[in-house]
XYZ file of C-alpha atoms in Angstrom:
70
model
C 0.040 0.092 0.098
C 3.131 2.331 -0.340
C 3.450 4.921 -2.925
C 6.913 4.049 -3.949
C 6.969 0.296 -3.829
C 4.449 -2.677 -4.133
C 6.581 -4.687 -1.618
C 4.583 -5.620 1.506
C 5.810 -3.753 4.691
C 7.742 -6.447 6.187
C 9.890 -6.822 3.085
C 10.354 -3.039 2.985
C 11.510 -3.022 6.418
C 14.135 -5.696 5.828
C 15.444 -3.653 2.825
C 15.615 -0.590 4.914
C 17.617 -2.305 7.647
C 19.962 -3.742 5.070
C 20.482 -0.151 3.519
C 21.308 1.466 6.995
C 23.739 -1.432 7.804
C 25.488 -0.895 4.429
C 25.510 2.828 4.970
C 27.056 2.449 8.613
C 29.751 -0.073 7.149
C 30.776 2.527 4.666
C 31.065 5.292 7.241
C 27.737 7.102 7.084
C 27.262 8.510 10.674
C 23.836 9.810 10.601
C 20.312 8.529 11.030
C 18.269 9.799 7.961
C 19.865 9.423 4.560
C 16.913 10.911 2.816
C 17.478 14.257 4.911
C 21.089 14.044 3.960
C 20.092 13.945 0.126
C 17.857 16.926 0.744
C 20.709 18.930 2.403
C 23.308 18.073 -0.358
C 20.954 19.843 -2.759
C 19.798 22.741 -0.676
C 21.129 25.851 -2.654
C 20.043 28.186 -0.012
C 22.960 26.943 2.050
C 26.499 27.941 1.228
C 29.385 26.293 -0.522
C 29.133 23.051 -2.887
C 25.813 21.640 -3.569
C 24.531 18.621 -5.786
C 21.831 19.888 -7.982
C 20.003 18.831 -11.191
C 22.428 21.161 -13.040
C 25.470 19.153 -11.450
C 27.893 20.185 -8.770
C 26.927 23.705 -8.041
C 29.134 26.397 -6.260
C 26.529 28.493 -4.278
C 29.012 31.264 -3.173
C 29.972 31.809 -6.820
C 26.742 30.930 -8.445
C 28.506 28.602 -11.080
C 28.160 25.077 -12.132
C 31.466 23.369 -11.490
C 30.649 20.084 -13.076
C 27.593 19.610 -15.295
C 25.327 16.662 -14.771
C 26.266 15.823 -18.575
C 29.702 16.439 -19.286
C 30.468 16.684 -23.115
């Protein structure tokens, strides 16, 4: 009954625990990976952000590395 998956809730819970375990194994120290993804793309915050246009330098208002490099 979810919006993003057809899996039953029990199977989704297992996948979520596996995802969190893999993130911790790779050094992720926070509790909410979705919040981190939102934070990385927030252009109202300074410095480098990941946006749909590519790696964006907020302070200089320039795209450092476009999404599609030609």
